[in-house]
Short mmCIF file of N, CA, C and O in Angstrom, two decimals:
data_model
loop_
_atom_site.label_atom_id
_atom_site.label_comp_id
_atom_site.label_asym_id
_atom_site.label_seq_id
_atom_site.Cartn_x
_atom_site.Cartn_y
_atom_site.Cartn_z
N UNK A 1 34.40 -41.22 14.44
CA UNK A 1 33.71 -41.78 13.49
C UNK A 1 34.59 -43.30 12.72
O UNK A 1 35.64 -43.09 12.30
N UNK A 2 33.86 -44.34 12.46
CA UNK A 2 34.53 -45.49 12.01
C UNK A 2 34.50 -45.59 10.55
O UNK A 2 33.79 -44.89 9.86
N UNK A 3 35.60 -45.81 10.07
CA UNK A 3 36.15 -46.20 8.87
C UNK A 3 35.97 -47.37 8.51
O UNK A 3 36.26 -48.50 8.99
N UNK A 4 35.23 -47.68 7.11
CA UNK A 4 35.17 -49.17 6.84
C UNK A 4 36.12 -49.55 5.88
O UNK A 4 36.88 -48.72 5.18
N UNK A 5 36.59 -50.69 6.34
CA UNK A 5 37.83 -51.13 5.68
C UNK A 5 37.72 -51.62 4.16
O UNK A 5 36.26 -51.56 3.76
N UNK A 6 38.48 -51.03 3.36
CA UNK A 6 38.38 -51.03 1.78
C UNK A 6 37.82 -52.76 1.76
O UNK A 6 38.04 -53.88 2.15
N UNK A 7 37.06 -52.79 0.59
CA UNK A 7 36.66 -54.15 -0.01
C UNK A 7 37.52 -54.95 -0.46
O UNK A 7 38.51 -54.34 -1.07
N UNK A 8 37.87 -56.39 -0.24
CA UNK A 8 38.89 -57.08 -0.43
C UNK A 8 38.85 -57.21 -2.06
O UNK A 8 37.54 -57.56 -2.71
N UNK A 9 39.96 -57.28 -2.80
CA UNK A 9 39.65 -57.63 -4.44
C UNK A 9 39.25 -58.99 -4.41
O UNK A 9 39.64 -59.89 -3.73
N UNK A 10 38.30 -59.39 -5.60
CA UNK A 10 37.86 -60.55 -6.05
C UNK A 10 38.92 -61.25 -6.94
O UNK A 10 39.65 -61.02 -7.68
N UNK A 11 39.30 -62.58 -6.48
CA UNK A 11 40.31 -63.32 -7.08
C UNK A 11 40.29 -63.28 -8.45
O UNK A 11 39.13 -63.69 -8.41
N UNK A 12 40.99 -63.46 -9.41
CA UNK A 12 41.16 -63.14 -10.82
C UNK A 12 40.50 -64.56 -11.07
O UNK A 12 39.46 -64.37 -12.04
N UNK A 13 40.64 -65.33 -10.51
CA UNK A 13 40.24 -66.86 -11.01
C UNK A 13 38.57 -67.11 -10.79
O UNK A 13 37.81 -67.99 -11.73
N UNK A 14 38.10 -66.18 -10.23
CA UNK A 14 36.38 -66.16 -10.42
C UNK A 14 35.92 -65.22 -11.12
O UNK A 14 34.74 -65.38 -10.87
N UNK A 15 36.55 -64.29 -11.88
CA UNK A 15 36.09 -63.62 -12.48
C UNK A 15 35.87 -64.04 -14.01
O UNK A 15 35.35 -63.17 -15.25
N UNK A 16 36.43 -65.39 -14.24
CA UNK A 16 36.21 -65.78 -15.55
C UNK A 16 34.83 -66.65 -16.02
O UNK A 16 34.72 -67.17 -17.02
N UNK A 17 33.82 -66.82 -15.14
CA UNK A 17 32.42 -67.39 -15.16
C UNK A 17 32.33 -68.03 -13.72
O UNK A 17 32.71 -67.75 -13.02
N UNK A 18 31.07 -68.92 -14.17
CA UNK A 18 30.67 -69.54 -13.19
C UNK A 18 31.41 -70.48 -11.77
O UNK A 18 32.77 -70.91 -12.78
N UNK A 19 31.53 -70.41 -10.62
CA UNK A 19 32.76 -70.97 -9.90
C UNK A 19 31.39 -71.99 -9.14
O UNK A 19 30.84 -71.35 -8.54
N UNK A 20 32.01 -73.05 -8.22
CA UNK A 20 31.84 -73.53 -7.17
C UNK A 20 31.80 -73.37 -6.12
O UNK A 20 33.12 -72.00 -5.66
N UNK A 21 31.27 -73.00 -4.89
CA UNK A 21 31.52 -72.14 -3.61
C UNK A 21 33.11 -72.66 -2.85
O UNK A 21 33.87 -71.94 -2.28
N UNK A 22 33.26 -73.91 -3.04
CA UNK A 22 34.48 -74.41 -2.48
C UNK A 22 35.55 -73.86 -3.11
O UNK A 22 36.93 -73.81 -2.57
N UNK A 23 35.55 -73.69 -4.58
CA UNK A 23 36.71 -72.94 -5.17
C UNK A 23 36.92 -71.31 -4.66
O UNK A 23 38.14 -71.04 -4.23
N UNK A 24 35.77 -70.69 -4.15
CA UNK A 24 35.78 -69.44 -3.62
C UNK A 24 36.44 -69.65 -1.86
O UNK A 24 37.73 -68.68 -1.83
N UNK A 25 36.09 -70.60 -1.78
CA UNK A 25 36.79 -70.52 0.08
C UNK A 25 38.27 -70.83 -0.10
O UNK A 25 38.96 -70.19 0.60
N UNK A 26 38.67 -72.05 -1.20
CA UNK A 26 39.93 -72.03 -1.13
C UNK A 26 40.83 -70.64 -1.81
O UNK A 26 41.78 -70.60 -1.60
N UNK A 27 40.18 -69.90 -2.38
CA UNK A 27 40.78 -68.66 -2.67
C UNK A 27 40.81 -67.71 -1.66
O UNK A 27 40.76 -66.41 -1.71
N UNK A 28 40.29 -67.62 -0.15
CA UNK A 28 39.85 -66.64 0.48
C UNK A 28 38.65 -66.08 0.87
O UNK A 28 38.15 -65.22 1.70
N UNK A 29 37.66 -66.26 -0.49
CA UNK A 29 36.39 -65.76 -0.06
C UNK A 29 35.65 -66.40 1.04
O UNK A 29 35.42 -67.65 1.28
N UNK A 30 34.96 -65.40 1.70
CA UNK A 30 34.14 -65.93 2.94
C UNK A 30 32.54 -66.32 2.36
O UNK A 30 32.17 -65.96 1.19
N UNK A 31 31.92 -67.20 3.22
CA UNK A 31 30.71 -67.05 2.81
C UNK A 31 29.59 -65.77 2.79
O UNK A 31 28.97 -65.64 2.24
N UNK A 32 30.31 -64.94 4.05
CA UNK A 32 29.52 -63.66 3.92
C UNK A 32 29.86 -63.04 2.84
O UNK A 32 28.73 -62.06 2.28
N UNK A 33 30.60 -63.06 1.95
CA UNK A 33 30.91 -62.25 0.89
C UNK A 33 30.25 -62.74 -0.02
O UNK A 33 29.91 -62.16 -0.93
N UNK A 34 30.25 -64.09 -0.13
CA UNK A 34 29.15 -64.60 -1.60
C UNK A 34 27.93 -64.19 -1.50
O UNK A 34 27.34 -64.26 -2.03
N UNK A 35 27.32 -63.92 -0.17
CA UNK A 35 26.29 -63.89 0.01
C UNK A 35 25.69 -61.99 -0.28
O UNK A 35 24.75 -61.64 -0.41
N UNK A 36 26.96 -61.43 -0.39
CA UNK A 36 27.05 -60.11 -0.79
C UNK A 36 26.60 -59.47 -2.03
O UNK A 36 26.28 -60.22 -2.97
N UNK A 37 26.54 -58.38 -2.32
CA UNK A 37 26.17 -58.05 -3.54
C UNK A 37 27.32 -58.07 -4.81
O UNK A 37 27.06 -57.89 -5.95
N UNK A 38 28.50 -58.52 -4.28
CA UNK A 38 29.57 -58.60 -5.04
C UNK A 38 29.33 -59.94 -6.05
O UNK A 38 30.31 -60.20 -7.18
N UNK A 39 28.27 -60.72 -5.51
CA UNK A 39 28.23 -62.40 -6.24
C UNK A 39 26.95 -62.69 -6.73
O UNK A 39 26.00 -62.02 -5.57
N UNK A 40 26.54 -63.55 -7.38
CA UNK A 40 25.06 -63.76 -7.60
C UNK A 40 25.15 -65.53 -7.34
O UNK A 40 25.91 -66.29 -8.32
N UNK A 41 24.56 -65.92 -6.77
CA UNK A 41 24.02 -67.32 -6.66
C UNK A 41 23.19 -67.78 -8.12
O UNK A 41 22.10 -67.26 -8.37
N UNK A 42 23.64 -69.22 -8.56
CA UNK A 42 23.00 -69.37 -10.02
C UNK A 42 22.54 -70.78 -9.33
O UNK A 42 21.22 -70.53 -10.02
N UNK A 43 23.08 -71.79 -8.87
CA UNK A 43 22.59 -72.85 -8.60
C UNK A 43 23.29 -72.87 -7.13
O UNK A 43 23.73 -72.55 -6.72
N UNK A 44 22.59 -74.08 -6.28
CA UNK A 44 23.13 -74.33 -4.86
C UNK A 44 24.84 -74.65 -4.99
O UNK A 44 24.86 -75.48 -6.06
N UNK A 45 25.49 -73.89 -4.53
CA UNK A 45 26.85 -74.02 -4.26
C UNK A 45 27.83 -73.65 -5.37
O UNK A 45 28.68 -73.85 -5.72
N UNK A 46 26.78 -73.00 -6.58
CA UNK A 46 27.20 -72.12 -7.76
C UNK A 46 27.01 -70.91 -7.88
O UNK A 46 26.03 -70.37 -7.55
N UNK A 47 27.97 -69.96 -7.99
CA UNK A 47 28.08 -68.74 -8.08
C UNK A 47 28.70 -67.99 -9.05
O UNK A 47 29.82 -68.75 -10.00
N UNK A 48 28.79 -66.62 -9.39
CA UNK A 48 28.90 -65.90 -10.49
C UNK A 48 29.22 -64.51 -10.05
O UNK A 48 28.79 -64.16 -9.39
N UNK A 49 30.12 -63.98 -10.50
CA UNK A 49 30.41 -62.52 -10.11
C UNK A 49 29.22 -62.01 -10.49
O UNK A 49 28.24 -61.98 -11.33
N UNK A 50 28.55 -60.65 -9.79
CA UNK A 50 27.50 -59.82 -10.03
C UNK A 50 27.28 -59.43 -11.39
O UNK A 50 26.30 -58.98 -11.89
N UNK A 51 28.36 -58.99 -11.96
CA UNK A 51 28.34 -58.21 -13.38
C UNK A 51 27.97 -58.99 -14.99
O UNK A 51 27.09 -58.19 -14.96
N UNK A 52 27.84 -59.87 -15.09
CA UNK A 52 27.45 -60.66 -16.39
C UNK A 52 26.10 -60.80 -16.35
O UNK A 52 25.55 -61.12 -15.23
N UNK A 53 25.60 -60.38 -17.25
CA UNK A 53 23.86 -60.65 -17.38
C UNK A 53 23.52 -62.13 -17.35
O UNK A 53 24.74 -62.69 -17.73
N UNK A 54 22.26 -62.44 -16.78
CA UNK A 54 22.15 -63.53 -17.41
C UNK A 54 21.87 -64.23 -18.62
O UNK A 54 21.44 -63.28 -19.22
N UNK A 55 22.14 -65.12 -18.83
CA UNK A 55 22.36 -66.08 -20.18
C UNK A 55 22.13 -67.58 -20.16
O UNK A 55 22.34 -68.12 -19.36
N UNK A 56 21.33 -67.95 -21.25
CA UNK A 56 21.20 -69.33 -21.22
C UNK A 56 22.79 -70.04 -21.02
O UNK A 56 23.04 -70.95 -20.68
N UNK A 57 24.08 -69.60 -21.99
CA UNK A 57 25.31 -70.19 -21.78
C UNK A 57 25.73 -69.97 -20.22
O UNK A 57 26.55 -71.00 -19.99
N UNK A 58 25.68 -68.70 -19.81
CA UNK A 58 25.85 -68.63 -18.52
C UNK A 58 25.11 -69.92 -17.64
O UNK A 58 25.90 -70.45 -16.76
N UNK A 59 23.97 -69.79 -17.28
CA UNK A 59 23.40 -70.89 -16.75
C UNK A 59 23.95 -72.15 -17.05
O UNK A 59 24.37 -73.31 -16.27
N UNK A 60 24.11 -72.85 -18.76
CA UNK A 60 24.61 -73.79 -18.78
C UNK A 60 26.15 -74.25 -18.32
O UNK A 60 26.52 -75.38 -17.75
N UNK A 61 26.95 -73.07 -18.28
CA UNK A 61 28.52 -73.50 -17.75
C UNK A 61 27.98 -73.56 -16.40
O UNK A 61 28.70 -74.29 -15.73
N UNK A 62 27.53 -72.68 -15.52
CA UNK A 62 26.90 -73.19 -14.11
C UNK A 62 26.54 -74.78 -14.12
O UNK A 62 27.02 -75.36 -12.96
N UNK A 63 25.69 -74.87 -14.70
CA UNK A 63 25.23 -76.03 -14.18
C UNK A 63 26.31 -77.16 -14.56
O UNK A 63 26.10 -78.53 -13.86
N UNK A 64 26.96 -77.35 -15.52
CA UNK A 64 27.92 -78.50 -15.49
C UNK A 64 29.16 -78.57 -14.64
O UNK A 64 29.40 -79.85 -14.53
N UNK A 65 29.18 -77.55 -13.71
CA UNK A 65 29.65 -77.41 -12.41
C UNK A 65 29.26 -78.71 -11.16
O UNK A 65 30.14 -79.23 -10.59
N UNK A 66 27.94 -78.82 -11.50
CA UNK A 66 27.57 -79.43 -10.66
C UNK A 66 27.24 -81.11 -11.52
O UNK A 66 26.28 -81.98 -10.45
N UNK A 67 27.01 -81.11 -12.72
CA UNK A 67 26.06 -81.96 -13.52
C UNK A 67 27.28 -83.38 -13.43
O UNK A 67 28.10 -83.14 -13.44
N UNK A 68 26.27 -84.51 -13.59
CA UNK A 68 27.12 -86.06 -13.52
C UNK A 68 28.07 -85.82 -14.86
O UNK A 68 27.75 -85.23 -15.91
N UNK A 69 29.28 -86.68 -14.84
CA UNK A 69 30.07 -86.62 -16.14
C UNK A 69 28.92 -87.41 -17.02
O UNK A 69 28.39 -88.55 -16.91
N UNK A 70 29.04 -86.71 -18.41
CA UNK A 70 28.26 -87.51 -19.31
C UNK A 70 27.13 -86.69 -19.59
O UNK A 70 26.36 -87.43 -20.41
N UNK A 71 26.59 -85.88 -18.92
CA UNK A 71 25.32 -85.34 -19.12
C UNK A 71 25.35 -84.24 -20.25
O UNK A 71 26.35 -83.70 -20.91
N UNK A 72 24.47 -83.98 -21.17
CA UNK A 72 23.84 -83.37 -21.90
C UNK A 72 23.05 -82.46 -21.83
O UNK A 72 22.25 -83.14 -21.43
N UNK A 73 23.14 -81.27 -22.49
CA UNK A 73 21.75 -80.20 -22.72
C UNK A 73 20.90 -80.95 -23.71
O UNK A 73 21.06 -81.41 -24.62
N UNK A 74 19.42 -80.91 -23.46
CA UNK A 74 18.64 -81.30 -24.27
C UNK A 74 17.54 -80.45 -24.19
O UNK A 74 17.38 -79.28 -23.31
N UNK A 75 16.38 -80.51 -25.02
CA UNK A 75 15.15 -79.87 -25.07
C UNK A 75 15.27 -78.18 -25.37
O UNK A 75 16.23 -77.90 -26.10
N UNK A 76 14.64 -77.49 -24.84
CA UNK A 76 14.52 -76.14 -25.19
C UNK A 76 15.94 -75.54 -24.98
O UNK A 76 16.53 -74.31 -25.76
N UNK A 77 16.64 -75.92 -24.04
CA UNK A 77 18.30 -75.40 -23.65
C UNK A 77 19.03 -75.84 -24.78
O UNK A 77 19.91 -74.91 -25.26
N UNK A 78 19.14 -77.08 -25.16
CA UNK A 78 19.77 -77.31 -26.53
C UNK A 78 19.19 -76.46 -27.73
O UNK A 78 20.20 -76.02 -28.47
N UNK A 79 18.29 -76.29 -27.86
CA UNK A 79 17.80 -75.87 -29.00
C UNK A 79 18.07 -74.10 -28.82
O UNK A 79 18.65 -73.37 -29.97
N UNK A 80 18.28 -73.55 -27.79
CA UNK A 80 18.78 -72.07 -27.33
C UNK A 80 20.47 -72.13 -27.42
O UNK A 80 20.74 -70.92 -28.36
N UNK A 81 20.85 -73.45 -27.32
CA UNK A 81 22.51 -73.29 -27.39
C UNK A 81 22.79 -73.33 -29.23
O UNK A 81 23.76 -72.72 -29.28
N UNK A 82 21.91 -73.99 -29.59
CA UNK A 82 21.88 -73.90 -31.04
C UNK A 82 21.40 -72.80 -32.00
O UNK A 82 21.12 -72.78 -33.37
N UNK A 83 21.05 -71.69 -31.19
CA UNK A 83 20.13 -70.34 -31.63
C UNK A 83 19.23 -70.85 -32.51
O UNK A 83 18.71 -70.15 -33.80
N UNK A 84 18.33 -71.87 -32.11
CA UNK A 84 16.98 -72.11 -33.02
C UNK A 84 16.03 -71.11 -32.54
O UNK A 84 15.63 -70.95 -31.20
N UNK A 85 15.50 -70.41 -33.30
CA UNK A 85 14.29 -69.56 -32.92
C UNK A 85 13.16 -70.29 -31.86
O UNK A 85 12.60 -71.34 -32.56
N UNK A 86 12.88 -69.54 -30.75
CA UNK A 86 11.90 -70.06 -29.82
C UNK A 86 10.99 -69.13 -29.66
O UNK A 86 11.29 -67.97 -29.43
N UNK A 87 9.65 -69.50 -29.15
CA UNK A 87 8.96 -68.35 -28.43
C UNK A 87 9.21 -67.81 -27.27
O UNK A 87 9.83 -68.76 -26.50
N UNK A 88 8.68 -66.66 -26.83
CA UNK A 88 9.29 -66.22 -25.82
C UNK A 88 8.69 -67.19 -24.52
O UNK A 88 9.36 -66.83 -23.62
N UNK A 89 7.57 -67.32 -24.65
CA UNK A 89 7.02 -68.45 -23.58
C UNK A 89 7.72 -69.95 -23.54
O UNK A 89 7.33 -70.34 -22.74
N UNK A 90 8.92 -70.17 -23.95
CA UNK A 90 9.38 -71.14 -23.98
C UNK A 90 10.12 -71.53 -22.86
O UNK A 90 10.28 -70.45 -22.20
N UNK A 91 9.98 -72.79 -22.18
CA UNK A 91 10.62 -72.83 -20.96
C UNK A 91 12.06 -72.46 -20.96
O UNK A 91 12.89 -72.58 -21.65
N UNK A 92 12.51 -71.49 -19.54
CA UNK A 92 13.66 -71.01 -19.45
C UNK A 92 14.68 -71.87 -18.78
O UNK A 92 15.60 -71.48 -18.50
N UNK A 93 14.02 -73.23 -18.29
CA UNK A 93 15.05 -73.85 -17.36
C UNK A 93 16.30 -74.43 -18.04
O UNK A 93 16.06 -74.53 -19.33
N UNK A 94 17.08 -74.78 -17.09
CA UNK A 94 18.06 -75.53 -17.78
C UNK A 94 18.07 -77.34 -17.92
O UNK A 94 17.38 -77.78 -16.87
N UNK A 95 17.87 -77.77 -19.08
CA UNK A 95 17.73 -79.36 -19.30
C UNK A 95 18.59 -80.06 -19.70
O UNK A 95 19.68 -79.71 -20.54
N UNK A 96 18.97 -80.92 -18.34
CA UNK A 96 20.17 -81.85 -18.63
C UNK A 96 19.41 -82.96 -19.05
O UNK A 96 18.64 -83.84 -18.34
N UNK A 97 20.02 -84.10 -19.75
CA UNK A 97 20.05 -85.40 -20.04
C UNK A 97 21.00 -86.30 -19.27
O UNK A 97 22.52 -85.97 -19.57
N UNK A 98 20.92 -87.02 -17.99
CA UNK A 98 21.57 -87.30 -17.28
C UNK A 98 22.28 -89.01 -17.80
O UNK A 98 21.02 -89.51 -18.16
N UNK A 99 23.34 -89.50 -17.74
CA UNK A 99 23.54 -90.94 -18.02
C UNK A 99 22.39 -91.83 -16.90
O UNK A 99 22.13 -91.44 -16.20
N UNK A 100 22.11 -93.14 -17.55
CA UNK A 100 21.13 -93.79 -16.65
C UNK A 100 21.73 -94.17 -15.76
O UNK A 100 23.27 -94.44 -15.48
N UNK A 101 20.93 -93.92 -14.31
CA UNK A 101 21.54 -94.76 -12.95
C UNK A 101 22.31 -93.54 -12.05
O UNK A 101 22.65 -93.52 -11.25
N UNK A 102 22.12 -92.07 -12.91
CA UNK A 102 22.69 -90.95 -12.44
C UNK A 102 21.60 -90.07 -11.02
O UNK A 102 20.52 -90.55 -11.46
N UNK A 103 22.05 -90.01 -10.15
CA UNK A 103 21.34 -89.41 -9.23
C UNK A 103 20.91 -87.96 -9.53
O UNK A 103 21.59 -87.17 -10.17
N UNK A 104 19.78 -87.55 -9.04
CA UNK A 104 19.27 -86.19 -9.73
C UNK A 104 19.90 -85.23 -8.32
O UNK A 104 19.54 -83.79 -8.38
N UNK A 105 20.72 -85.73 -7.28
CA UNK A 105 21.44 -84.59 -6.40
C UNK A 105 22.84 -84.24 -7.16
O UNK A 105 23.16 -85.40 -7.47
N UNK A 106 22.82 -83.03 -7.02
CA UNK A 106 23.68 -82.67 -7.93
C UNK A 106 25.45 -83.04 -7.16
O UNK A 106 24.91 -83.43 -5.80
N UNK A 107 26.46 -82.92 -7.74
CA UNK A 107 27.56 -82.98 -6.92
C UNK A 107 27.71 -81.79 -6.25
O UNK A 107 27.98 -80.90 -7.28
N UNK A 108 28.49 -82.08 -5.13
CA UNK A 108 28.93 -80.59 -4.28
C UNK A 108 30.40 -80.98 -4.03
O UNK A 108 30.82 -80.01 -2.99
N UNK A 109 30.49 -82.25 -3.61
CA UNK A 109 32.02 -82.34 -3.03
C UNK A 109 33.02 -83.12 -4.21
O UNK A 109 34.07 -83.66 -4.12
N UNK A 110 32.89 -82.85 -5.73
CA UNK A 110 33.66 -83.11 -7.03
C UNK A 110 33.35 -84.35 -7.30
O UNK A 110 34.26 -85.03 -8.07
N UNK A 111 32.15 -85.28 -6.80
CA UNK A 111 32.25 -86.43 -7.66
C UNK A 111 30.55 -86.55 -7.41
O UNK A 111 30.02 -85.77 -6.97
N UNK A 112 30.18 -87.95 -8.35
CA UNK A 112 28.99 -87.97 -8.69
C UNK A 112 28.18 -88.43 -7.33
O UNK A 112 28.67 -89.18 -6.35
N UNK A 113 27.17 -87.92 -6.88
CA UNK A 113 26.44 -88.36 -5.65
C UNK A 113 25.89 -89.48 -5.80
O UNK A 113 25.52 -90.29 -7.21
N UNK A 114 25.65 -91.00 -5.09
CA UNK A 114 25.38 -91.59 -5.13
C UNK A 114 23.56 -92.17 -5.20
O UNK A 114 23.08 -91.16 -4.86
N UNK A 115 23.36 -92.98 -5.87
CA UNK A 115 21.75 -93.14 -6.24
C UNK A 115 21.43 -93.77 -5.48
O UNK A 115 21.60 -95.19 -5.19
N UNK A 116 20.05 -93.29 -4.93
CA UNK A 116 19.18 -93.61 -3.91
C UNK A 116 18.09 -94.45 -4.85
O UNK A 116 17.43 -93.81 -5.75
N UNK A 117 17.41 -95.42 -4.46
CA UNK A 117 16.22 -95.96 -5.06
C UNK A 117 14.94 -94.92 -5.60
O UNK A 117 14.68 -94.95 -6.45
N UNK A 118 14.70 -93.90 -4.40
CA UNK A 118 13.55 -93.06 -4.61
C UNK A 118 13.63 -92.02 -5.41
O UNK A 118 13.41 -91.18 -5.47
N UNK A 119 15.34 -91.79 -5.87
CA UNK A 119 15.61 -90.97 -6.95
C UNK A 119 15.99 -91.26 -8.35
O UNK A 119 15.93 -90.42 -9.32
N UNK A 120 15.42 -92.48 -8.62
CA UNK A 120 15.66 -93.05 -9.88
C UNK A 120 14.35 -92.35 -10.48
O UNK A 120 12.96 -92.16 -10.02
N UNK A 121 14.30 -92.39 -12.00
CA UNK A 121 13.26 -91.47 -12.74
C UNK A 121 12.10 -92.28 -12.69
O UNK A 121 10.83 -92.27 -13.16
N UNK A 122 12.58 -93.84 -12.89
CA UNK A 122 11.07 -94.65 -13.29
C UNK A 122 10.50 -94.64 -12.22
O UNK A 122 9.53 -95.61 -12.18
N UNK A 123 10.87 -94.36 -11.01
CA UNK A 123 10.18 -94.73 -9.56
C UNK A 123 9.41 -93.30 -9.59
O UNK A 123 8.25 -93.57 -9.00
N UNK A 124 9.86 -92.08 -9.57
CA UNK A 124 8.84 -91.14 -9.61
C UNK A 124 8.86 -89.79 -10.53
O UNK A 124 8.17 -89.04 -10.53
N UNK A 125 9.44 -90.28 -11.80
CA UNK A 125 9.34 -89.16 -12.84
C UNK A 125 10.75 -88.05 -12.64
O UNK A 125 10.96 -88.29 -11.75
N UNK A 126 10.92 -87.33 -13.71
CA UNK A 126 11.91 -86.58 -13.67
C UNK A 126 11.41 -85.52 -12.32
O UNK A 126 10.30 -85.33 -12.14
N UNK A 127 12.13 -85.03 -11.61
CA UNK A 127 12.26 -84.34 -10.71
C UNK A 127 13.32 -83.13 -10.98
O UNK A 127 14.40 -83.27 -10.93
N UNK A 128 12.92 -81.89 -10.94
CA UNK A 128 13.69 -80.74 -11.50
C UNK A 128 14.18 -79.98 -10.00
O UNK A 128 13.74 -79.89 -8.55
N UNK A 129 15.53 -79.69 -9.87
CA UNK A 129 16.16 -79.01 -9.07
C UNK A 129 15.95 -77.42 -9.20
O UNK A 129 16.54 -76.96 -9.93
N UNK A 130 15.95 -76.81 -8.36
CA UNK A 130 15.10 -75.37 -8.47
C UNK A 130 16.63 -74.32 -8.10
O UNK A 130 17.32 -75.07 -7.13
N UNK A 131 16.75 -73.37 -8.82
CA UNK A 131 17.64 -72.44 -8.26
C UNK A 131 17.42 -70.97 -7.95
O UNK A 131 15.89 -71.55 -8.04
N UNK A 132 18.10 -70.45 -7.48
CA UNK A 132 17.70 -69.10 -7.01
C UNK A 132 16.75 -68.08 -8.08
O UNK A 132 16.04 -67.28 -7.90
N UNK A 133 17.39 -68.24 -9.35
CA UNK A 133 16.68 -67.62 -10.19
C UNK A 133 15.54 -68.08 -10.92
O UNK A 133 15.29 -67.36 -12.59
N UNK A 134 15.14 -69.14 -10.61
CA UNK A 134 13.96 -69.93 -11.22
C UNK A 134 14.41 -70.55 -12.37
O UNK A 134 13.32 -71.23 -12.88
N UNK A 135 15.46 -71.13 -12.70
CA UNK A 135 16.13 -72.02 -13.33
C UNK A 135 16.14 -73.34 -12.92
O UNK A 135 15.90 -73.38 -11.57
N UNK A 136 15.66 -74.52 -13.53
CA UNK A 136 16.10 -75.74 -12.86
C UNK A 136 16.93 -76.88 -13.95
O UNK A 136 17.32 -76.38 -14.91
N UNK A 137 17.40 -77.75 -13.22
CA UNK A 137 18.07 -78.74 -13.86
C UNK A 137 17.22 -79.83 -14.04
O UNK A 137 16.52 -80.34 -13.06
N UNK A 138 16.81 -80.53 -15.16
CA UNK A 138 15.71 -81.25 -15.23
C UNK A 138 16.56 -82.62 -15.49
O UNK A 138 17.32 -82.96 -16.49
N UNK A 139 15.81 -83.91 -15.40
CA UNK A 139 16.68 -84.88 -15.22
C UNK A 139 15.61 -85.80 -16.23
O UNK A 139 14.25 -85.61 -16.43
N UNK A 140 16.41 -86.61 -17.33
CA UNK A 140 15.74 -87.46 -18.20
C UNK A 140 16.41 -88.99 -18.10
O UNK A 140 17.43 -89.03 -18.12
N UNK A 141 15.84 -89.42 -17.87
CA UNK A 141 16.42 -91.04 -17.59
C UNK A 141 17.19 -91.72 -19.08
O UNK A 141 18.55 -91.81 -19.06
N UNK A 142 16.58 -91.61 -20.46
CA UNK A 142 16.96 -91.72 -21.53
C UNK A 142 16.74 -90.62 -22.39
O UNK A 142 15.30 -90.16 -22.33
N UNK A 143 17.37 -90.67 -23.25
CA UNK A 143 17.11 -89.34 -24.10
C UNK A 143 16.56 -90.21 -25.64
O UNK A 143 17.52 -90.92 -25.89
N UNK A 144 15.74 -89.60 -26.08
CA UNK A 144 15.21 -90.20 -27.16
C UNK A 144 14.80 -89.01 -28.25
O UNK A 144 14.43 -87.90 -27.61
N UNK A 145 15.01 -88.93 -29.69
CA UNK A 145 14.50 -87.90 -30.41
C UNK A 145 12.85 -87.64 -30.14
O UNK A 145 12.40 -88.25 -30.20
N UNK A 146 12.91 -86.26 -29.83
CA UNK A 146 11.38 -85.91 -29.75
C UNK A 146 11.13 -85.79 -28.50
O UNK A 146 9.82 -85.51 -28.02
N UNK A 147 11.98 -86.67 -27.42
CA UNK A 147 11.46 -86.41 -26.00
C UNK A 147 12.42 -85.69 -25.12
O UNK A 147 13.76 -85.82 -25.33
N UNK A 148 12.36 -84.51 -24.67
CA UNK A 148 13.08 -83.59 -23.81
C UNK A 148 11.95 -83.07 -22.76
O UNK A 148 11.34 -82.60 -22.57
#
C-alpha cells in the first residue's frame, strides 16, 4: 500500500493575503501546488490561500499587486470600499483608473508593461481584463467626477 507524503506547509508569508505567483515560487511553492485546492487564483499570476472568503477588499488588494503605480479604485469599487449602499445588481468587477499612457496589460515582472498603440483607451475604448472569479480590472483613461 502506497503512502502519500504529508502535504508541505504553506509558507507563512503567503497566508497574509494575496500574493504573486513569483513570490510563491521564491518560497518553494510549485505550479502544481498553486493549482491545487490549497490556493485560489484571483487574477492572472495572483493567488490567495483558499480559506478567506471572497470580498471586494480581497480582490482590491490582489489587483494592486498587478496594477500600474498611481492607479486608483473608481466607480462601484470605490463606492464599495467606502461602504456606500449599492443595489445587489451593481457591477461586482474591480474598477481601476490608471494613469494616462499606462497599458492595460498587467505587470507580471515587477514593472509596468510597455504601452502599445493598440492598447490605448482612445483607440479602442476601455478593455476589461478578466479573472477566473468573474471580476475584471477596467481601465479608464482619465477619471472625471461622474465618470467611472
